[in-house]
Structures are given as C-alpha cells and as structure tokens.
Backbone as ProteinMPNN parsed JSONL, in Angstrom:
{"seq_chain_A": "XXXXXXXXXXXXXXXXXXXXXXXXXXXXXXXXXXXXXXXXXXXXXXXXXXXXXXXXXXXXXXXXXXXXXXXXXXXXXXXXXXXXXXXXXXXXXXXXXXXXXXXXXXXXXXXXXXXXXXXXXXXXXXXXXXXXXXXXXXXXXXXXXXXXXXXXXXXXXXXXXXXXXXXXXXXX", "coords_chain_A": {"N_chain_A": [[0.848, -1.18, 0.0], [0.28, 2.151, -0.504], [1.826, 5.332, 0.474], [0.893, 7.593, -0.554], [-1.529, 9.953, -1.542], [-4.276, 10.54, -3.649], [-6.009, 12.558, -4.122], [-4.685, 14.706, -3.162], [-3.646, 18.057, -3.748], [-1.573, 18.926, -6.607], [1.828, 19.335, -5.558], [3.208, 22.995, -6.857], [5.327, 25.507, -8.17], [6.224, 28.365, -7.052], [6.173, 31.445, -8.849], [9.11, 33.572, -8.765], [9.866, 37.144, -8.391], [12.704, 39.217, -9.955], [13.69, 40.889, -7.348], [13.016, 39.716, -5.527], [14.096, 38.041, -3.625], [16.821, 38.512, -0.704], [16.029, 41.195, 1.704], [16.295, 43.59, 3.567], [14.176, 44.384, 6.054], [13.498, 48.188, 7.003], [14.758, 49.848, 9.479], [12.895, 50.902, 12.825], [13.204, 53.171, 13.949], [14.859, 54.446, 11.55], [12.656, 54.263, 9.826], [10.961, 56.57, 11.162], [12.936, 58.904, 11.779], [13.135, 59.209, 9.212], [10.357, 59.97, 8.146], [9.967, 62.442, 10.356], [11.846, 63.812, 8.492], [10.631, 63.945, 6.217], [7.938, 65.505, 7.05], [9.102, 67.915, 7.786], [10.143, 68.531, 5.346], [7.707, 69.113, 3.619], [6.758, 70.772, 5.663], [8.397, 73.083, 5.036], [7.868, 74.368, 2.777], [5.014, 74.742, 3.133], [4.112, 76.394, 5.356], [4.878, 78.535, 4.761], [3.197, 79.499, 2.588], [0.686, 79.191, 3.936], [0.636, 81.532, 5.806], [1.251, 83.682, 4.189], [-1.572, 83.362, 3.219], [-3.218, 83.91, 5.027], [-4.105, 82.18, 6.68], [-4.113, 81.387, 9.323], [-5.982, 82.301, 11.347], [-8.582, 82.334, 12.405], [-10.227, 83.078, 13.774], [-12.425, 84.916, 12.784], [-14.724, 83.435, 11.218], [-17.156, 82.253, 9.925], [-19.181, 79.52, 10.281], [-19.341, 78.574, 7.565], [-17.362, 79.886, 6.082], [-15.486, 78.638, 7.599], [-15.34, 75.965, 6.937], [-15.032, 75.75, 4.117], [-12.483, 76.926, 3.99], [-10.918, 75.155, 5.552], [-11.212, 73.258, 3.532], [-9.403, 73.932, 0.936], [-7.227, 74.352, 2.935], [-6.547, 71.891, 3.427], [-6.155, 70.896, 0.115], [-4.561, 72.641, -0.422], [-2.016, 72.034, 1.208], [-2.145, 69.072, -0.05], [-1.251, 69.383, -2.877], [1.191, 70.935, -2.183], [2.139, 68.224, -0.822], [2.681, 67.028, -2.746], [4.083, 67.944, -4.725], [6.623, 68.474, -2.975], [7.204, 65.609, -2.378], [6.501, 63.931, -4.56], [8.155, 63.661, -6.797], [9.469, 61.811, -6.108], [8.658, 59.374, -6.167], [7.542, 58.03, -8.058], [9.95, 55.704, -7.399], [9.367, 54.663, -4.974], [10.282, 56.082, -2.512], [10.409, 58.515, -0.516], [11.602, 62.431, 0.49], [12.832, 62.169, 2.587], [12.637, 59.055, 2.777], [14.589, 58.475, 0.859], [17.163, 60.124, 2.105], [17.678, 58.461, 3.886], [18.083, 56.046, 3.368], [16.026, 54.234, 2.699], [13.195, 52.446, 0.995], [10.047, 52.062, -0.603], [8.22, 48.736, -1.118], [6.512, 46.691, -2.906], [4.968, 44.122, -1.221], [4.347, 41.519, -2.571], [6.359, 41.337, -4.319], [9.014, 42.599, -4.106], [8.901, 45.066, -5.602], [9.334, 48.714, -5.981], [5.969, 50.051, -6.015], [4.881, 51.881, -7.347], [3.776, 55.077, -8.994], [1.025, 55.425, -8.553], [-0.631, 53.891, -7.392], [1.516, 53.905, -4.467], [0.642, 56.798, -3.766], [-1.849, 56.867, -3.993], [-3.016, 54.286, -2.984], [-1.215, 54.667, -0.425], [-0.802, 56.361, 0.607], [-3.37, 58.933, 0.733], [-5.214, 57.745, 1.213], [-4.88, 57.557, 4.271], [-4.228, 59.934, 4.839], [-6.785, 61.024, 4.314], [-8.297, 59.993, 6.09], [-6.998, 61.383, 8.287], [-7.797, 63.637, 8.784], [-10.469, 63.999, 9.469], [-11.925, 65.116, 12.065], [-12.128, 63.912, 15.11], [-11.837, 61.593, 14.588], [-9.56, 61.497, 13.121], [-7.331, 61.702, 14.768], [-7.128, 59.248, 16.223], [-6.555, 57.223, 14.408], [-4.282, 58.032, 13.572], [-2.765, 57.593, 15.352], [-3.704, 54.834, 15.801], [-2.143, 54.431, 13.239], [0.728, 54.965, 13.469], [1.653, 53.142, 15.608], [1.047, 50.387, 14.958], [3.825, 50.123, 13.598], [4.998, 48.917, 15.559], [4.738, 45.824, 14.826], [5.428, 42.714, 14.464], [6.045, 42.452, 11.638], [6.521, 45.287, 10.846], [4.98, 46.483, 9.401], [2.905, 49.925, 8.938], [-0.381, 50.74, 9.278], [-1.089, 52.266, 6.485], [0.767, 50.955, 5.014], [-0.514, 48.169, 5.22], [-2.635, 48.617, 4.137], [-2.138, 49.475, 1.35], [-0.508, 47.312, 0.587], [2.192, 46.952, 1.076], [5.616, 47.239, 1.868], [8.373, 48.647, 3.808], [12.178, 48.602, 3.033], [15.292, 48.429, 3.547], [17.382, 50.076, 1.347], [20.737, 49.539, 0.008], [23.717, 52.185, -0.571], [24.733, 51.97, -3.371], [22.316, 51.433, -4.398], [19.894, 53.456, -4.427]], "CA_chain_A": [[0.0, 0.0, 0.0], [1.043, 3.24, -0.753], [1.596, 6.317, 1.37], [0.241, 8.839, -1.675], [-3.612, 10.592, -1.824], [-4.979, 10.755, -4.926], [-7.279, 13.53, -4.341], [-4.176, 15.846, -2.609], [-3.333, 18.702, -4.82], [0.022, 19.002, -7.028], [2.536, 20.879, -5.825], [3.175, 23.821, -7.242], [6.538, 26.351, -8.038], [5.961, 29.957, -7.191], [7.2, 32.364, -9.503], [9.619, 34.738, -7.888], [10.229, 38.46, -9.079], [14.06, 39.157, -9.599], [14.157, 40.777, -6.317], [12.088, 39.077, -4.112], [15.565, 37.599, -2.834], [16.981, 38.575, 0.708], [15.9, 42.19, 2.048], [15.883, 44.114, 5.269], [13.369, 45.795, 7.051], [14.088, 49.279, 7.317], [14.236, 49.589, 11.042], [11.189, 51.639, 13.283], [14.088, 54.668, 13.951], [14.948, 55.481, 10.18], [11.391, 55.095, 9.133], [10.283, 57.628, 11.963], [13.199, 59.922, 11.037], [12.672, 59.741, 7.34], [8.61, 60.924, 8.507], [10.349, 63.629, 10.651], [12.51, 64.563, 7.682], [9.636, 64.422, 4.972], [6.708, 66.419, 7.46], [10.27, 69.419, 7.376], [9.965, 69.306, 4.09], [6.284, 69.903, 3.226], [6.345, 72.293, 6.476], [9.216, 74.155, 4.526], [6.817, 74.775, 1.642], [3.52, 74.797, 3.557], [3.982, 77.265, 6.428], [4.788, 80.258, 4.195], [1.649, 79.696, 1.676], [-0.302, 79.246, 5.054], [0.911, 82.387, 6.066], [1.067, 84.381, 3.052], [-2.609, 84.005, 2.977], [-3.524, 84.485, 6.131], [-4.938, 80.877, 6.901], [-3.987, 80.933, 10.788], [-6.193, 83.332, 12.164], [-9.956, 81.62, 12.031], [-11.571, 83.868, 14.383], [-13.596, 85.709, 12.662], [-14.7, 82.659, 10.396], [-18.558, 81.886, 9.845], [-18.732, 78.188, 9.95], [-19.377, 78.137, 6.357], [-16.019, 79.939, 5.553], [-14.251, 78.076, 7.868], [-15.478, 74.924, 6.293], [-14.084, 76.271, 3.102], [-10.916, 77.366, 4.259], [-9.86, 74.062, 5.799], [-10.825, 72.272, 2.418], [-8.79, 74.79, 0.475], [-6.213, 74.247, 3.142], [-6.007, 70.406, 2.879], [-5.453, 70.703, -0.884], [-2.922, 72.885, -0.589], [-1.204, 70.815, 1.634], [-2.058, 67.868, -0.707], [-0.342, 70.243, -3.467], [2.643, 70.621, -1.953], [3.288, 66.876, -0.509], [2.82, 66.233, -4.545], [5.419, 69.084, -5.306], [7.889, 68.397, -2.547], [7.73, 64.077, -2.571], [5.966, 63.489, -5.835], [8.897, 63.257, -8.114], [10.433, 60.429, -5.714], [7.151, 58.312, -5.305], [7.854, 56.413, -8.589], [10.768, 54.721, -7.242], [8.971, 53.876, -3.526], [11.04, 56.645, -1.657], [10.365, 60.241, -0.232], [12.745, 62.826, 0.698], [13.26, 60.879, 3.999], [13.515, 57.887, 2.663], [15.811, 58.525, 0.037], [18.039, 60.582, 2.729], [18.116, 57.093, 5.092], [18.392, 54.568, 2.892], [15.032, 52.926, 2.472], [12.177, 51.66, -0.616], [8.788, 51.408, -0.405], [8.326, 48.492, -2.306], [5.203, 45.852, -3.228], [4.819, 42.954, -0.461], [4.657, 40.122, -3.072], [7.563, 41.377, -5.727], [9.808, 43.773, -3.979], [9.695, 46.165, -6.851], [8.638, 49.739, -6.207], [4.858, 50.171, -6.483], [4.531, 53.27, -9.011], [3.335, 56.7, -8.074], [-0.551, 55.36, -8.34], [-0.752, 52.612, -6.0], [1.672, 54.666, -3.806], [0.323, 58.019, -3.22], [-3.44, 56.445, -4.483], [-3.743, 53.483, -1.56], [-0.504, 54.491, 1.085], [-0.821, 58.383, 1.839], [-4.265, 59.72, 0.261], [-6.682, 57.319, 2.53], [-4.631, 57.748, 5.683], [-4.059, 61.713, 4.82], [-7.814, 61.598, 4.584], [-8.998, 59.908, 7.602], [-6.291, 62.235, 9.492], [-7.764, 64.792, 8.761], [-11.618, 64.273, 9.99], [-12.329, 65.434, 13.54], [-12.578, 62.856, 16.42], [-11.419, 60.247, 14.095], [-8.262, 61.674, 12.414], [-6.049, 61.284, 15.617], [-7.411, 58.063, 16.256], [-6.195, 56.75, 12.9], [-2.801, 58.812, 13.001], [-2.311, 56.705, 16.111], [-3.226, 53.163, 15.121], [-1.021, 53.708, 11.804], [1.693, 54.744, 13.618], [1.727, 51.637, 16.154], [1.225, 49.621, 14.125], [5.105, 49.694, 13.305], [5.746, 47.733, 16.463], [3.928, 44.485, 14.856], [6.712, 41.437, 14.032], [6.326, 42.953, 9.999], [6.923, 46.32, 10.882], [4.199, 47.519, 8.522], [1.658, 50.001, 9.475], [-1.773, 50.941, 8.56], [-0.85, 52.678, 5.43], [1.42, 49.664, 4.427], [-1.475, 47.248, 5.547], [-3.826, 49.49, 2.926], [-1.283, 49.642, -0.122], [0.524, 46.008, 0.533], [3.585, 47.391, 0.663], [6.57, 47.424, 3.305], [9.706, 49.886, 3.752], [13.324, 48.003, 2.965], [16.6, 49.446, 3.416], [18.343, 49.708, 0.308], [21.989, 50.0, 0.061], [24.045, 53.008, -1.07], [24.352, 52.33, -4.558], [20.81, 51.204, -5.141], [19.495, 54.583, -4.099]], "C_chain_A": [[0.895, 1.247, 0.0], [0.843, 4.501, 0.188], [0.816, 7.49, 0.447], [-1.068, 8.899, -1.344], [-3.731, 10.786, -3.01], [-5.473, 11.563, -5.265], [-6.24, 14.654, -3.451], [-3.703, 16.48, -4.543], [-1.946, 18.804, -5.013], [0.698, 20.042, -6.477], [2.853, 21.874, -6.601], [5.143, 25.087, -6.762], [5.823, 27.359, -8.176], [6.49, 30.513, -7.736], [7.352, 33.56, -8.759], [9.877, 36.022, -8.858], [12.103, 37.87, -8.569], [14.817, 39.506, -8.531], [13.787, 40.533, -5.698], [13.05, 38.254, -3.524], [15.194, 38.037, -1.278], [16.76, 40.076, 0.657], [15.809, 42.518, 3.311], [15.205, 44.997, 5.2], [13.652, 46.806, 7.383], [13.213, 49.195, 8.927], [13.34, 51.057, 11.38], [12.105, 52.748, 13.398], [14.437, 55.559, 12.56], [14.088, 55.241, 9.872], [10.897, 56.448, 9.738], [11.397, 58.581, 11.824], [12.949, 60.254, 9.935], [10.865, 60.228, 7.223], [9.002, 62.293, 9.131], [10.357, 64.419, 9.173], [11.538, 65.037, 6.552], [8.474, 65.244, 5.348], [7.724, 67.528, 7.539], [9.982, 69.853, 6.363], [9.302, 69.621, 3.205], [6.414, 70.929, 3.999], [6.843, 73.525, 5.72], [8.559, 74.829, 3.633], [5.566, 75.105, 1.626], [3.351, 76.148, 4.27], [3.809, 78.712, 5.731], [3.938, 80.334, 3.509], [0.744, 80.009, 2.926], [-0.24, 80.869, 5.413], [0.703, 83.116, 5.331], [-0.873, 84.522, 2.929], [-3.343, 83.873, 3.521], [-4.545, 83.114, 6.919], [-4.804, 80.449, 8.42], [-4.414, 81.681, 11.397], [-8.02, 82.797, 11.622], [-10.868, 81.982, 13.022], [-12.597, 84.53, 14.08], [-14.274, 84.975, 11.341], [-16.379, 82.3, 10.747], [-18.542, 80.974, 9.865], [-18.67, 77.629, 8.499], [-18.424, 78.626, 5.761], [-14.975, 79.025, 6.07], [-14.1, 76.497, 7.386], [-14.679, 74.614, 4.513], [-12.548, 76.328, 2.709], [-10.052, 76.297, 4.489], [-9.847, 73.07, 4.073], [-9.82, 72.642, 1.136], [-7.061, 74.373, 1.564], [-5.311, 72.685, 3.068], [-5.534, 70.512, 1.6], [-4.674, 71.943, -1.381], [-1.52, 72.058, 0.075], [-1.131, 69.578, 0.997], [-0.974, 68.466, -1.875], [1.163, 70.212, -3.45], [3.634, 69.019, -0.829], [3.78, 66.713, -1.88], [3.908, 66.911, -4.609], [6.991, 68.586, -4.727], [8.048, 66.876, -2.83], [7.328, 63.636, -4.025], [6.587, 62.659, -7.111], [9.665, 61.773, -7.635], [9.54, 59.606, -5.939], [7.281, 57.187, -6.636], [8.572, 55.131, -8.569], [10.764, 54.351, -5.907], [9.753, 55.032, -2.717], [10.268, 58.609, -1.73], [11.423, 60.782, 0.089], [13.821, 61.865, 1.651], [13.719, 59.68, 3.5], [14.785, 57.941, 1.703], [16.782, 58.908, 0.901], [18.394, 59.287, 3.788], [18.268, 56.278, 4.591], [17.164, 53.279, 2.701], [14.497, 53.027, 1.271], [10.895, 51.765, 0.015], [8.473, 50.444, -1.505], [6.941, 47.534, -2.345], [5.389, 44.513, -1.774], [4.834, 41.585, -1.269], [5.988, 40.113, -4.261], [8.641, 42.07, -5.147], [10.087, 44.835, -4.54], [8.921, 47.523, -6.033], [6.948, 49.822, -6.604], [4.119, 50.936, -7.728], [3.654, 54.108, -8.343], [1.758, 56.091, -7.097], [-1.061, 54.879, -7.252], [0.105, 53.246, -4.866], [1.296, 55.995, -2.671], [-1.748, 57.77, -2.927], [-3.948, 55.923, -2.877], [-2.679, 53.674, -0.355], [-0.746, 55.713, 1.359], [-2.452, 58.655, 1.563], [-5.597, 58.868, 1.715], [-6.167, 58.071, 3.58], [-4.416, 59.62, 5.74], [-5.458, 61.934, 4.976], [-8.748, 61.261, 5.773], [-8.181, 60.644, 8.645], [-7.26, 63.26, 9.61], [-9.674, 65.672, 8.807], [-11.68, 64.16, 11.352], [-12.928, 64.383, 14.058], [-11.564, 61.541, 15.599], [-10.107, 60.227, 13.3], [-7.521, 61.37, 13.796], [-5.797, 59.996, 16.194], [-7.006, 56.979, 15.082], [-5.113, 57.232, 12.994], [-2.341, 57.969, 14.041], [-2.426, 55.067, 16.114], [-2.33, 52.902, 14.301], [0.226, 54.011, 12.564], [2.309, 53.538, 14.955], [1.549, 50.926, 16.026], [2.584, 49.214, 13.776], [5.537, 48.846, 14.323], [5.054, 46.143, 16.417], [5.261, 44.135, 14.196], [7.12, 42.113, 12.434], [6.601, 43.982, 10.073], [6.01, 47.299, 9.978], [2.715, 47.973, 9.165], [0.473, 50.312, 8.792], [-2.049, 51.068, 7.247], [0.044, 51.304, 4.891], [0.301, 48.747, 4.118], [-2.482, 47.925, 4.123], [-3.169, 49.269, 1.473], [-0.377, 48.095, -0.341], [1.617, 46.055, 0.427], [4.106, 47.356, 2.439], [8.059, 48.517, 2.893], [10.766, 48.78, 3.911], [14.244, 49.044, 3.21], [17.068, 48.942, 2.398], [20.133, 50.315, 0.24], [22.479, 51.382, -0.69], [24.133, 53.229, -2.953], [23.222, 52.017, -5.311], [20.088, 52.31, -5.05], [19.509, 55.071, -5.905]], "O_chain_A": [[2.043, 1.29, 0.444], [-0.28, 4.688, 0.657], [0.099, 8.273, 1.068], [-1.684, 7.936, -0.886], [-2.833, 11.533, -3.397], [-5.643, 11.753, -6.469], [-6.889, 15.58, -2.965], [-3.546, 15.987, -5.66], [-1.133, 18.801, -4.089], [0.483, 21.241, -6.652], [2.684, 21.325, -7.689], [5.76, 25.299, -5.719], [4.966, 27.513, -9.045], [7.684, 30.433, -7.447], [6.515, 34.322, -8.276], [10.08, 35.828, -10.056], [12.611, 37.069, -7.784], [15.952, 39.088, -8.302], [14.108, 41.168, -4.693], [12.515, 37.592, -2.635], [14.105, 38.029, -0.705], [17.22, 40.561, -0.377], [15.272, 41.784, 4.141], [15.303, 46.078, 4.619], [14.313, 46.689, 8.415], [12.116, 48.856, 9.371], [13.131, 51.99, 10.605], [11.635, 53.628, 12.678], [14.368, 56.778, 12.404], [13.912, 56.137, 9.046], [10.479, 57.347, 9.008], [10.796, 59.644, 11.666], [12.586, 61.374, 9.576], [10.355, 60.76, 6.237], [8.515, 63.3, 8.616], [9.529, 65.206, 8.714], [11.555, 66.158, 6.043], [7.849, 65.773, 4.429], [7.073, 68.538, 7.272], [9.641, 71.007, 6.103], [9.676, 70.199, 2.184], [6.281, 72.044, 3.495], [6.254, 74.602, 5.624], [8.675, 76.053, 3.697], [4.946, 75.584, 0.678], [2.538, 76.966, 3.842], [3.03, 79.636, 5.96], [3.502, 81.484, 3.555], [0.091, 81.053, 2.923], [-1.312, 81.443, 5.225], [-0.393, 83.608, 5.599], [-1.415, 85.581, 2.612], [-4.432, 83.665, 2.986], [-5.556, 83.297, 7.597], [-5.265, 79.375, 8.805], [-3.649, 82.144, 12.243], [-8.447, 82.989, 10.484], [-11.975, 81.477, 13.211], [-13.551, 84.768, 14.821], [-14.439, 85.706, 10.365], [-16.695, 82.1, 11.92], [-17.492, 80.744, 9.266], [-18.14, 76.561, 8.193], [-18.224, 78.047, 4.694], [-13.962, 78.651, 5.478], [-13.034, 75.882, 7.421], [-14.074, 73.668, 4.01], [-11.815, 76.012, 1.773], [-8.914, 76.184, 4.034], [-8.904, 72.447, 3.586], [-9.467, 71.735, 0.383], [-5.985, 74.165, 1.003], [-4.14, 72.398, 2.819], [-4.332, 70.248, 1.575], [-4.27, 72.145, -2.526], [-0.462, 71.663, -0.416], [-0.183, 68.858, 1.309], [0.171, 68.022, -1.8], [2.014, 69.754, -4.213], [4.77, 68.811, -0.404], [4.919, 66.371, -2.2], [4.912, 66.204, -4.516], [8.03, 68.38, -5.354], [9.021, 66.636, -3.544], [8.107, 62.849, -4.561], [6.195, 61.793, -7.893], [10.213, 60.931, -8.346], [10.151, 58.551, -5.766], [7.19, 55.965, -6.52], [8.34, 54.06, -9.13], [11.76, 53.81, -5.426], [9.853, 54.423, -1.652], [9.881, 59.419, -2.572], [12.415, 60.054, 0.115], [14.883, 61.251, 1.543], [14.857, 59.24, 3.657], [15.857, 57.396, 1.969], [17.706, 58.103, 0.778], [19.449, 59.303, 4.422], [18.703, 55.35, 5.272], [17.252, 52.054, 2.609], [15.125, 53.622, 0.395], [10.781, 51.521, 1.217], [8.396, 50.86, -2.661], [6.188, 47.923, -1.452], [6.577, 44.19, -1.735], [5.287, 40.584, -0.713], [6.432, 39.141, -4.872], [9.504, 42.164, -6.019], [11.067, 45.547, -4.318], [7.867, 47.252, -5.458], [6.771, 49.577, -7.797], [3.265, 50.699, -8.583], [2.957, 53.88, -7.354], [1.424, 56.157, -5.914], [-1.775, 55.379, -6.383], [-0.625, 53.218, -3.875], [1.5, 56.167, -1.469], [-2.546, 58.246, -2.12], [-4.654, 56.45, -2.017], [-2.932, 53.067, 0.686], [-0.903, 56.055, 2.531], [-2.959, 58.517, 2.676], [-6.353, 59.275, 2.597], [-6.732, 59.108, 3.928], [-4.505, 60.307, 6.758], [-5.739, 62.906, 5.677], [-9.637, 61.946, 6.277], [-8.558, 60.594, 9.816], [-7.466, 63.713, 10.736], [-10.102, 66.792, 8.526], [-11.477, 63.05, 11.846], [-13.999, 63.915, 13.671], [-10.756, 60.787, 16.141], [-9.609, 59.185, 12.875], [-6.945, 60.298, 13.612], [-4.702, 59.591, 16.585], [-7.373, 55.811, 15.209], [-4.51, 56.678, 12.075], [-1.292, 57.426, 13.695], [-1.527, 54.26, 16.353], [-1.707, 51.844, 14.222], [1.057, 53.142, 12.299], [3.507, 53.26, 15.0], [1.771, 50.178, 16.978], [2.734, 48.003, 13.61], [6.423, 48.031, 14.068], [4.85, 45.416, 17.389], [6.007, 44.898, 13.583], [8.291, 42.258, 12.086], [7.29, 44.165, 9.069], [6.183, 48.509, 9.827], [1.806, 47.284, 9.629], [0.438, 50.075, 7.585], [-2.902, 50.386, 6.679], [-0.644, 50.686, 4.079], [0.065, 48.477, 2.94], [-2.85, 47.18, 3.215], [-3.87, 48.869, 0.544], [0.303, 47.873, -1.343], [2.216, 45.257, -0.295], [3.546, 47.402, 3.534], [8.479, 48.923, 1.81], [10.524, 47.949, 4.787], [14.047, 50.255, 3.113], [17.255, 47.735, 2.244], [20.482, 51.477, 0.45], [21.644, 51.802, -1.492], [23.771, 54.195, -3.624], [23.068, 52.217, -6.516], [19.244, 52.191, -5.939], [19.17, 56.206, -6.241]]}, "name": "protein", "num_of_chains": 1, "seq": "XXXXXXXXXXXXXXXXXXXXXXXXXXXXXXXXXXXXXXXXXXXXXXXXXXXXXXXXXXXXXXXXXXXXXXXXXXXXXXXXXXXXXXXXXXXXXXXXXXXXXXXXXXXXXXXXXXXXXXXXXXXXXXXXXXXXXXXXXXXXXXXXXXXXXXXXXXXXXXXXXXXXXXXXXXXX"}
C-alpha cells in the first residue's frame, strides 16, 4: 500500500520576481526619522503659503467659511506633498527615505509600487482619515503603532501592501 492521496493537490513552483531575494526591514528609527525629515519638508513649503494668505487666524470665520478654508487648506497641503515628494514616489522613496536609505516596495515582488498605487492606496486614505475630527487622531495613532507588529508595517502599508526596505548606497 502506498503512502500517496490521490485527491491531494500538485505541488506547485511559485514564480519569484528578480528581487524578491533577501531584504531588510528598514528599522522603526529610520522610518520615523525619514517621517520627521519628509513632514520638514512639506512644512518648509507649507507654512509660508499658510501664512502668506492668512490661513492661521480663524476667528472671525462663519462656519461656512471656515469649512471652506480648511478644504482649500487640505489641498494645498495635498499640493505641496505632490510638489515636494511626488517626483520620488515612482521609485517607492520620499525625501526621507531617500536621505536614510530605504524603498517602499510591493509585499509580493519587492519592486517599487509606481506613483498610483503609492500616493493612491498608502498616503491619500490615511491623509484623509487624518484629517476628519474625532477620528483623524485616532487613525494617526493606530497607523503609527502599528510599526511595532513582528512585519513592521503600518496601517498605510497594511492598505497599499507594501513594506519599507533598506536599500543599500548604490541602489538609491
């Protein structure tokens, strides 16, 4: 008698991408500087439009201007993430990450995702549930504890299927 099943299914070879090889986890300290470094360098570009046109002074705001004003002020701030990270986002990296050494790249291929799937399913949801009252800080705090799970990926990862690698100096 034979040890075989008849009715189990064939194994099967997975096809690998070319780098779905060995990678590291960019660790929880240079992702959370390279977030420092990339909320610098929207602020650098944000603060003075904010200013310039007079968007920090909402006292004397009807609720129906000030309803206005913030949606006007979100997409300027959407504006200039596009302006300042935008041009990196096809190759998985923002200022930050490019300045530390990491990728954002796909969870089943390692490649780079491409702007769409990037900016589309990892920043634009979580930029937009930040940024509704009661429930934006509640969301800015699950995604970012989230990094202390075994995968290291948080909310925004979990949303886009993607994880942060460190890539070496001359892969940059």
């Amino acid at each position: 008698m034979t040890d075989e099943n008849p009715y189990e299914a064939p194994e099967s070879i997975r096809p690998r991408s070319p780098r779905a090889g060995r990678f590291e986890l960019a660790s929880r300290g240079l992702r959370l500087l390279g977030a420092i470094l990339d909320g610098l360098a929207v602020g650098v570009v944000q603060v003075p439009i904010f200013l310039g046109l007079g968007f920090l002074d909402f006292g004397n705001l009807g609720a129906q201007q000030a309803v206005g004003v913030l949606v006007l002020m979100w997409l300027i701030g959407l504006g200039t993430f596009l302006l300042v990270q935008g041009w990196l986002l096809p190759r998985g990296q923002t200022v930050g990450k490019l300045m530390f050494g990491m990728r954002i790249v796909d969870i089943r291929t390692n490649e780079p995702p491409g702007f769409g799937r990037v900016f589309g399913m990892r920043y634009l949801p979580t930029m937009f549930l930040s940024s509704i009252p009661l429930i934006g800080p509640v969301v800015g705090l699950v995604d970012a504890l989230m990094i202390f799970r075994a995968d290291r990926r948080c909310l925004h990862d979990l949303i886009a299927s993607t994880r942060v690698i460190e890539v070496s100096a001359r892969k940059r």
